[in-house]
């Protein structure tokens, strides 16, 4: 088993290849043909099941992220992450949010194509819920999939206002015996603050190594003290129990503030079955990269008894990996497995591996936007799209029924997980709502149908890039 220093040196080399054409984004870099396949509508306005009502209380809380390590933060219903919300596809979900925080807040239902008024973006779809006030979100839980809910006000997400939203499918397209949800996160023990080139405690690293290049060239990461799985540091690593012979479904969610993770389980391959909630043709890999806002469902075959390390390694920043344990009930082993999984060196997931199961019609795009992502330099720490930083940025105007194409080029030194609210889009041969655009002139193209009228947010899901301006409004013409 390699030591941590040797392994991370190798991992940095792998991460550096994100900028090399034709590798990590093989399925995204190709310009789609003029007769592009467009993401179909997956919205549902009429419920097919009963109404389910839940209450979420946003409040200051204390949580224990490791033995004796009590963390004072914000959360929902006294928990960090917030309680998992689980509903059946087609039910009407009614969420009553009570704000007991000292400032306004909202909730965004990440990935779900909700009606515009329910999307939770302050200043765009609603006013923040004032302290002491309540707001009720109501929408049809569809389509099925693994989603997130989180605050969309300032840097509140990085204080712990986040959780999992699971919409169970009526008929799963893969079989499994047991399932777990894994929420990956970064741990910021202090109050989150906007990053600048001179932010005290800022940690930077160039894609090829550490040192001066990181600070000068714009690789900025908050001073995270560690990484979490289900709100726990490695000292209190969660244990996921299985029995030999089972097929286990893992829902992998990354709502973190500013961390892209490489995820792997020692001794086990991952069968990827869903990307951002949408079913794909199952593909077997050893590890996968999961950006902020992305979600993957994987199935593992419990055919290798023992006690195995589950690891999520941040690929930017210097904070330690998150850890959990996969434990076979037949095993007598105890403790936290040491070292890093050999599977981190194996075959990674590439976007070109993802083949969606939905029928995608071939239609010519009606409108295209060229979007240049930039920022983070010492002389200009703002993050921008086409040189404009939100809210001082022109909206991207579209019309209902149009087939729209976004062409993105990343001129910066950092990854950008770009998220479109209210819509699924077609990237390569997959349907997603969040896509990583690699640094160093990385290119990604996606297409979508304008089928959900309103004013929608399009932004980088690195919370600090968003807060510094990397966002645009996508506005339907009246």
PDB file of C-alpha atoms in Angstrom, residues 81-297:
ATOM      1  CA  UNK A  81     -26.230  17.306   7.273  1.00  0.00           C
ATOM      2  CA  UNK A  82     -29.938  18.052   7.426  1.00  0.00           C
ATOM      3  CA  UNK A  83     -32.436  15.178   7.601  1.00  0.00           C
ATOM      4  CA  UNK A  84     -32.722  13.093   4.460  1.00  0.00           C
ATOM      5  CA  UNK A  85     -36.018  13.855   2.727  1.00  0.00           C
ATOM      6  CA  UNK A  86     -37.339  10.727   0.967  1.00  0.00           C
ATOM      7  CA  UNK A  87     -40.508  10.700  -1.139  1.00  0.00           C
ATOM      8  CA  UNK A  88     -42.016   8.587  -3.918  1.00  0.00           C
ATOM      9  CA  UNK A  89     -41.959   9.784  -7.501  1.00  0.00           C
ATOM     10  CA  UNK A  90     -45.172  11.631  -8.338  1.00  0.00           C
ATOM     11  CA  UNK A  91     -46.036  12.660  -4.793  1.00  0.00           C
ATOM     12  CA  UNK A  92     -46.576  16.323  -4.053  1.00  0.00           C
ATOM     13  CA  UNK A  93     -43.917  17.525  -1.627  1.00  0.00           C
ATOM     14  CA  UNK A  94     -44.783  20.390   0.707  1.00  0.00           C
ATOM     15  CA  UNK A  95     -41.876  21.711   2.792  1.00  0.00           C
ATOM     16  CA  UNK A  96     -42.590  24.284   5.497  1.00  0.00           C
ATOM     17  CA  UNK A  97     -39.365  26.156   6.284  1.00  0.00           C
ATOM     18  CA  UNK A  98     -39.077  27.987   9.610  1.00  0.00           C
ATOM     19  CA  UNK A  99     -36.224  30.474   9.817  1.00  0.00           C
ATOM     20  CA  UNK A 100     -34.702  30.699  13.300  1.00  0.00           C
ATOM     21  CA  UNK A 101     -31.401  32.107  12.041  1.00  0.00           C
ATOM     22  CA  UNK A 102     -30.211  35.689  12.613  1.00  0.00           C
ATOM     23  CA  UNK A 103     -30.471  36.435   8.872  1.00  0.00           C
ATOM     24  CA  UNK A 104     -32.647  35.628   5.864  1.00  0.00           C
ATOM     25  CA  UNK A 105     -32.424  32.263   4.121  1.00  0.00           C
ATOM     26  CA  UNK A 106     -33.939  30.160   1.307  1.00  0.00           C
ATOM     27  CA  UNK A 107     -33.868  26.548   0.124  1.00  0.00           C
ATOM     28  CA  UNK A 108     -32.970  25.463  -3.404  1.00  0.00           C
ATOM     29  CA  UNK A 109     -34.023  21.980  -4.619  1.00  0.00           C
ATOM     30  CA  UNK A 110     -30.876  21.177  -6.541  1.00  0.00           C
ATOM     31  CA  UNK A 111     -31.520  19.216  -9.739  1.00  0.00           C
ATOM     32  CA  UNK A 112     -35.321  19.061  -9.507  1.00  0.00           C
ATOM     33  CA  UNK A 113     -37.086  21.029 -12.297  1.00  0.00           C
ATOM     34  CA  UNK A 114     -39.476  22.753  -9.895  1.00  0.00           C
ATOM     35  CA  UNK A 115     -41.771  25.656 -10.870  1.00  0.00           C
ATOM     36  CA  UNK A 116     -39.777  28.886 -10.978  1.00  0.00           C
ATOM     37  CA  UNK A 117     -41.371  30.396  -7.850  1.00  0.00           C
ATOM     38  CA  UNK A 118     -40.220  27.343  -5.815  1.00  0.00           C
ATOM     39  CA  UNK A 119     -36.539  27.461  -6.868  1.00  0.00           C
ATOM     40  CA  UNK A 120     -35.215  29.330  -3.824  1.00  0.00           C
ATOM     41  CA  UNK A 121     -32.874  31.896  -5.415  1.00  0.00           C
ATOM     42  CA  UNK A 122     -32.946  35.184  -3.447  1.00  0.00           C
ATOM     43  CA  UNK A 123     -33.512  38.253  -5.570  1.00  0.00           C
ATOM     44  CA  UNK A 124     -34.492  36.155  -8.571  1.00  0.00           C
ATOM     45  CA  UNK A 125     -37.349  33.812  -7.622  1.00  0.00           C
ATOM     46  CA  UNK A 126     -38.179  34.960  -4.069  1.00  0.00           C
ATOM     47  CA  UNK A 127     -37.245  37.276  -1.246  1.00  0.00           C
ATOM     48  CA  UNK A 128     -35.222  35.603   1.524  1.00  0.00           C
ATOM     49  CA  UNK A 129     -37.278  34.157   4.366  1.00  0.00           C
ATOM     50  CA  UNK A 130     -36.793  36.716   7.140  1.00  0.00           C
ATOM     51  CA  UNK A 131     -35.777  35.664  10.669  1.00  0.00           C
ATOM     52  CA  UNK A 132     -38.828  34.416  12.546  1.00  0.00           C
ATOM     53  CA  UNK A 133     -40.818  33.894   9.331  1.00  0.00           C
ATOM     54  CA  UNK A 134     -41.891  30.759   7.433  1.00  0.00           C
ATOM     55  CA  UNK A 135     -42.211  29.872   3.751  1.00  0.00           C
ATOM     56  CA  UNK A 136     -43.811  26.820   2.156  1.00  0.00           C
ATOM     57  CA  UNK A 137     -42.286  25.203  -0.921  1.00  0.00           C
ATOM     58  CA  UNK A 138     -44.676  23.004  -2.909  1.00  0.00           C
ATOM     59  CA  UNK A 139     -43.798  20.964  -5.998  1.00  0.00           C
ATOM     60  CA  UNK A 140     -44.276  17.555  -7.590  1.00  0.00           C
ATOM     61  CA  UNK A 141     -41.483  15.140  -6.669  1.00  0.00           C
ATOM     62  CA  UNK A 142     -40.357  14.209 -10.168  1.00  0.00           C
ATOM     63  CA  UNK A 143     -38.422  12.821 -11.832  1.00  0.00           C
ATOM     64  CA  UNK A 144     -36.974  10.149  -9.561  1.00  0.00           C
ATOM     65  CA  UNK A 145     -33.343  10.430  -8.551  1.00  0.00           C
ATOM     66  CA  UNK A 146     -30.751  11.519  -5.997  1.00  0.00           C
ATOM     67  CA  UNK A 147     -30.927  15.263  -5.363  1.00  0.00           C
ATOM     68  CA  UNK A 148     -29.845  17.917  -2.860  1.00  0.00           C
ATOM     69  CA  UNK A 149     -31.456  20.712  -0.919  1.00  0.00           C
ATOM     70  CA  UNK A 150     -29.448  23.647   0.383  1.00  0.00           C
ATOM     71  CA  UNK A 151     -29.528  27.331   1.175  1.00  0.00           C
ATOM     72  CA  UNK A 152     -28.886  29.658  -1.750  1.00  0.00           C
ATOM     73  CA  UNK A 153     -28.129  32.757   0.348  1.00  0.00           C
ATOM     74  CA  UNK A 154     -24.515  33.935   0.440  1.00  0.00           C
ATOM     75  CA  UNK A 155     -22.118  31.387   1.955  1.00  0.00           C
ATOM     76  CA  UNK A 156     -24.743  29.694   4.142  1.00  0.00           C
ATOM     77  CA  UNK A 157     -24.270  26.336   2.402  1.00  0.00           C
ATOM     78  CA  UNK A 158     -20.730  26.164   3.812  1.00  0.00           C
ATOM     79  CA  UNK A 159     -22.163  26.597   7.322  1.00  0.00           C
ATOM     80  CA  UNK A 160     -24.081  23.323   7.044  1.00  0.00           C
ATOM     81  CA  UNK A 161     -27.446  24.260   5.513  1.00  0.00           C
ATOM     82  CA  UNK A 162     -27.661  21.251   3.213  1.00  0.00           C
ATOM     83  CA  UNK A 163     -29.173  17.782   2.955  1.00  0.00           C
ATOM     84  CA  UNK A 164     -30.191  14.913   0.672  1.00  0.00           C
ATOM     85  CA  UNK A 165     -33.469  14.744  -1.232  1.00  0.00           C
ATOM     86  CA  UNK A 166     -34.238  11.246  -2.537  1.00  0.00           C
ATOM     87  CA  UNK A 167     -37.119  10.748  -4.967  1.00  0.00           C
ATOM     88  CA  UNK A 168     -37.649   6.988  -5.137  1.00  0.00           C
ATOM     89  CA  UNK A 169     -38.375   5.495  -8.546  1.00  0.00           C
ATOM     90  CA  UNK A 170     -41.524   3.441  -8.961  1.00  0.00           C
ATOM     91  CA  UNK A 171     -39.603   0.765 -10.891  1.00  0.00           C
ATOM     92  CA  UNK A 172     -35.791   0.760 -10.397  1.00  0.00           C
ATOM     93  CA  UNK A 173     -33.812  -0.145 -13.512  1.00  0.00           C
ATOM     94  CA  UNK A 174     -31.157  -1.922 -11.419  1.00  0.00           C
ATOM     95  CA  UNK A 175     -31.621  -4.492  -8.665  1.00  0.00           C
ATOM     96  CA  UNK A 176     -30.057  -4.158  -5.212  1.00  0.00           C
ATOM     97  CA  UNK A 177     -30.482  -5.539  -1.690  1.00  0.00           C
ATOM     98  CA  UNK A 178     -29.478  -2.569   0.459  1.00  0.00           C
ATOM     99  CA  UNK A 179     -28.767   1.135  -0.006  1.00  0.00           C
ATOM    100  CA  UNK A 180     -26.901   3.957   1.712  1.00  0.00           C
ATOM    101  CA  UNK A 181     -26.642   7.707   1.082  1.00  0.00           C
ATOM    102  CA  UNK A 182     -23.167   9.278   1.345  1.00  0.00           C
ATOM    103  CA  UNK A 183     -23.012  13.065   1.619  1.00  0.00           C
ATOM    104  CA  UNK A 184     -19.473  14.284   0.835  1.00  0.00           C
ATOM    105  CA  UNK A 185     -18.478  17.633   2.286  1.00  0.00           C
ATOM    106  CA  UNK A 186     -15.565  19.825   3.324  1.00  0.00           C
ATOM    107  CA  UNK A 187     -15.112  20.923   6.935  1.00  0.00           C
ATOM    108  CA  UNK A 188     -14.721  24.630   7.671  1.00  0.00           C
ATOM    109  CA  UNK A 189     -14.573  25.087  11.461  1.00  0.00           C
ATOM    110  CA  UNK A 190     -14.877  28.886  11.303  1.00  0.00           C
ATOM    111  CA  UNK A 191     -17.318  31.262   9.677  1.00  0.00           C
ATOM    112  CA  UNK A 192     -17.081  31.203   5.858  1.00  0.00           C
ATOM    113  CA  UNK A 193     -15.748  34.377   4.261  1.00  0.00           C
ATOM    114  CA  UNK A 194     -15.375  35.427   0.610  1.00  0.00           C
ATOM    115  CA  UNK A 195     -11.963  34.602  -0.847  1.00  0.00           C
ATOM    116  CA  UNK A 196      -9.617  37.176  -2.334  1.00  0.00           C
ATOM    117  CA  UNK A 197      -6.031  36.895  -3.486  1.00  0.00           C
ATOM    118  CA  UNK A 198      -5.016  38.163  -0.031  1.00  0.00           C
ATOM    119  CA  UNK A 199      -7.447  36.146   2.097  1.00  0.00           C
ATOM    120  CA  UNK A 200      -5.675  35.178   5.373  1.00  0.00           C
ATOM    121  CA  UNK A 201      -5.413  31.429   5.662  1.00  0.00           C
ATOM    122  CA  UNK A 202      -6.185  30.897   1.969  1.00  0.00           C
ATOM    123  CA  UNK A 203      -4.743  27.675   0.641  1.00  0.00           C
ATOM    124  CA  UNK A 204      -3.613  27.488  -2.961  1.00  0.00           C
ATOM    125  CA  UNK A 205      -2.023  24.846  -5.154  1.00  0.00           C
ATOM    126  CA  UNK A 206      -1.131  24.883  -8.818  1.00  0.00           C
ATOM    127  CA  UNK A 207      -2.372  21.902 -10.811  1.00  0.00           C
ATOM    128  CA  UNK A 208       1.237  20.656 -11.143  1.00  0.00           C
ATOM    129  CA  UNK A 209       2.295  21.283  -7.557  1.00  0.00           C
ATOM    130  CA  UNK A 210       2.237  23.629  -4.599  1.00  0.00           C
ATOM    131  CA  UNK A 211       3.774  26.960  -3.902  1.00  0.00           C
ATOM    132  CA  UNK A 212       3.830  30.380  -5.504  1.00  0.00           C
ATOM    133  CA  UNK A 213       1.966  29.359  -8.653  1.00  0.00           C
ATOM    134  CA  UNK A 214      -1.103  28.421  -6.620  1.00  0.00           C
ATOM    135  CA  UNK A 215      -1.520  31.891  -5.141  1.00  0.00           C
ATOM    136  CA  UNK A 216      -0.523  33.840  -8.264  1.00  0.00           C
ATOM    137  CA  UNK A 217      -2.476  31.813 -10.777  1.00  0.00           C
ATOM    138  CA  UNK A 218      -5.753  31.735  -8.957  1.00  0.00           C
ATOM    139  CA  UNK A 219      -6.106  28.314  -7.287  1.00  0.00           C
ATOM    140  CA  UNK A 220      -7.970  29.477  -4.204  1.00  0.00           C
ATOM    141  CA  UNK A 221      -9.471  27.152  -1.599  1.00  0.00           C
ATOM    142  CA  UNK A 222     -10.888  28.086   1.834  1.00  0.00           C
ATOM    143  CA  UNK A 223      -8.875  26.956   4.891  1.00  0.00           C
ATOM    144  CA  UNK A 224     -10.722  23.660   5.316  1.00  0.00           C
ATOM    145  CA  UNK A 225      -9.618  21.513   8.255  1.00  0.00           C
ATOM    146  CA  UNK A 226     -10.753  18.210   6.769  1.00  0.00           C
ATOM    147  CA  UNK A 227     -13.289  16.347   4.678  1.00  0.00           C
ATOM    148  CA  UNK A 228     -16.520  14.699   5.789  1.00  0.00           C
ATOM    149  CA  UNK A 229     -18.781  11.803   4.941  1.00  0.00           C
ATOM    150  CA  UNK A 230     -22.263  12.242   6.415  1.00  0.00           C
ATOM    151  CA  UNK A 231     -20.985  15.016   8.643  1.00  0.00           C
ATOM    152  CA  UNK A 232     -18.192  12.977  10.242  1.00  0.00           C
ATOM    153  CA  UNK A 233     -14.410  13.362  10.173  1.00  0.00           C
ATOM    154  CA  UNK A 234     -12.250  10.218   9.774  1.00  0.00           C
ATOM    155  CA  UNK A 235     -11.879   9.902  13.564  1.00  0.00           C
ATOM    156  CA  UNK A 236     -15.613   9.162  13.655  1.00  0.00           C
ATOM    157  CA  UNK A 237     -15.801   7.484  10.258  1.00  0.00           C
ATOM    158  CA  UNK A 238     -19.283   6.180   9.352  1.00  0.00           C
ATOM    159  CA  UNK A 239     -19.528   2.390   9.023  1.00  0.00           C
ATOM    160  CA  UNK A 240     -21.647   0.904   6.235  1.00  0.00           C
ATOM    161  CA  UNK A 241     -22.478  -2.716   6.968  1.00  0.00           C
ATOM    162  CA  UNK A 242     -23.099  -5.311   4.257  1.00  0.00           C
ATOM    163  CA  UNK A 243     -23.428  -9.073   3.976  1.00  0.00           C
ATOM    164  CA  UNK A 244     -21.512 -11.219   1.550  1.00  0.00           C
ATOM    165  CA  UNK A 245     -23.481 -11.762  -1.652  1.00  0.00           C
ATOM    166  CA  UNK A 246     -25.502  -8.545  -1.433  1.00  0.00           C
ATOM    167  CA  UNK A 247     -25.723  -5.889  -4.127  1.00  0.00           C
ATOM    168  CA  UNK A 248     -25.462  -2.500  -2.424  1.00  0.00           C
ATOM    169  CA  UNK A 249     -26.617   0.806  -3.882  1.00  0.00           C
ATOM    170  CA  UNK A 250     -24.698   3.890  -2.795  1.00  0.00           C
ATOM    171  CA  UNK A 251     -26.039   7.366  -3.500  1.00  0.00           C
ATOM    172  CA  UNK A 252     -22.995   9.670  -3.685  1.00  0.00           C
ATOM    173  CA  UNK A 253     -23.816  13.371  -3.243  1.00  0.00           C
ATOM    174  CA  UNK A 254     -21.409  16.305  -3.191  1.00  0.00           C
ATOM    175  CA  UNK A 255     -22.992  19.504  -1.819  1.00  0.00           C
ATOM    176  CA  UNK A 256     -19.628  20.814  -0.561  1.00  0.00           C
ATOM    177  CA  UNK A 257     -18.680  24.461  -0.685  1.00  0.00           C
ATOM    178  CA  UNK A 258     -15.495  24.185  -2.746  1.00  0.00           C
ATOM    179  CA  UNK A 259     -14.230  20.584  -3.023  1.00  0.00           C
ATOM    180  CA  UNK A 260     -14.184  18.192  -5.956  1.00  0.00           C
ATOM    181  CA  UNK A 261     -13.542  14.659  -4.685  1.00  0.00           C
ATOM    182  CA  UNK A 262     -12.117  11.513  -6.229  1.00  0.00           C
ATOM    183  CA  UNK A 263     -14.108   8.649  -4.693  1.00  0.00           C
ATOM    184  CA  UNK A 264     -13.157   4.987  -4.369  1.00  0.00           C
ATOM    185  CA  UNK A 265     -13.704   1.896  -2.208  1.00  0.00           C
ATOM    186  CA  UNK A 266     -10.784  -0.406  -1.566  1.00  0.00           C
ATOM    187  CA  UNK A 267     -11.250  -3.905  -2.944  1.00  0.00           C
ATOM    188  CA  UNK A 268     -14.437  -3.085  -4.892  1.00  0.00           C
ATOM    189  CA  UNK A 269     -15.335  -1.790  -8.328  1.00  0.00           C
ATOM    190  CA  UNK A 270     -18.174   0.711  -8.767  1.00  0.00           C
ATOM    191  CA  UNK A 271     -21.039   0.065 -11.169  1.00  0.00           C
ATOM    192  CA  UNK A 272     -22.299   3.546 -12.093  1.00  0.00           C
ATOM    193  CA  UNK A 273     -26.068   3.435 -12.661  1.00  0.00           C
ATOM    194  CA  UNK A 274     -27.189   7.098 -12.384  1.00  0.00           C
ATOM    195  CA  UNK A 275     -25.628  10.499 -13.046  1.00  0.00           C
ATOM    196  CA  UNK A 276     -27.279  13.544 -11.436  1.00  0.00           C
ATOM    197  CA  UNK A 277     -30.315  11.378 -10.734  1.00  0.00           C
ATOM    198  CA  UNK A 278     -30.828  10.210 -14.322  1.00  0.00           C
ATOM    199  CA  UNK A 279     -30.411   6.503 -15.174  1.00  0.00           C
ATOM    200  CA  UNK A 280     -27.529   5.495 -17.430  1.00  0.00           C
ATOM    201  CA  UNK A 281     -26.419   2.255 -18.997  1.00  0.00           C
ATOM    202  CA  UNK A 282     -24.444   0.674 -16.122  1.00  0.00           C
ATOM    203  CA  UNK A 283     -20.687   1.125 -16.490  1.00  0.00           C
ATOM    204  CA  UNK A 284     -18.021  -0.421 -14.234  1.00  0.00           C
ATOM    205  CA  UNK A 285     -15.131   1.769 -13.021  1.00  0.00           C
ATOM    206  CA  UNK A 286     -12.674   1.807 -10.115  1.00  0.00           C
ATOM    207  CA  UNK A 287     -13.096   5.450  -9.071  1.00  0.00           C
ATOM    208  CA  UNK A 288     -14.896   8.610 -10.078  1.00  0.00           C
ATOM    209  CA  UNK A 289     -14.536  12.368  -9.844  1.00  0.00           C
ATOM    210  CA  UNK A 290     -17.538  14.119  -8.304  1.00  0.00           C
ATOM    211  CA  UNK A 291     -17.733  17.905  -8.439  1.00  0.00           C
ATOM    212  CA  UNK A 292     -19.721  20.283  -6.273  1.00  0.00           C
ATOM    213  CA  UNK A 293     -23.412  19.721  -7.011  1.00  0.00           C
ATOM    214  CA  UNK A 294     -22.886  16.432  -8.875  1.00  0.00           C
ATOM    215  CA  UNK A 295     -24.426  13.127  -7.777  1.00  0.00           C
ATOM    216  CA  UNK A 296     -23.766   9.541  -8.808  1.00  0.00           C
ATOM    217  CA  UNK A 297     -25.527   6.323  -7.864  1.00  0.00           C
TER     218      UNK A 297
END
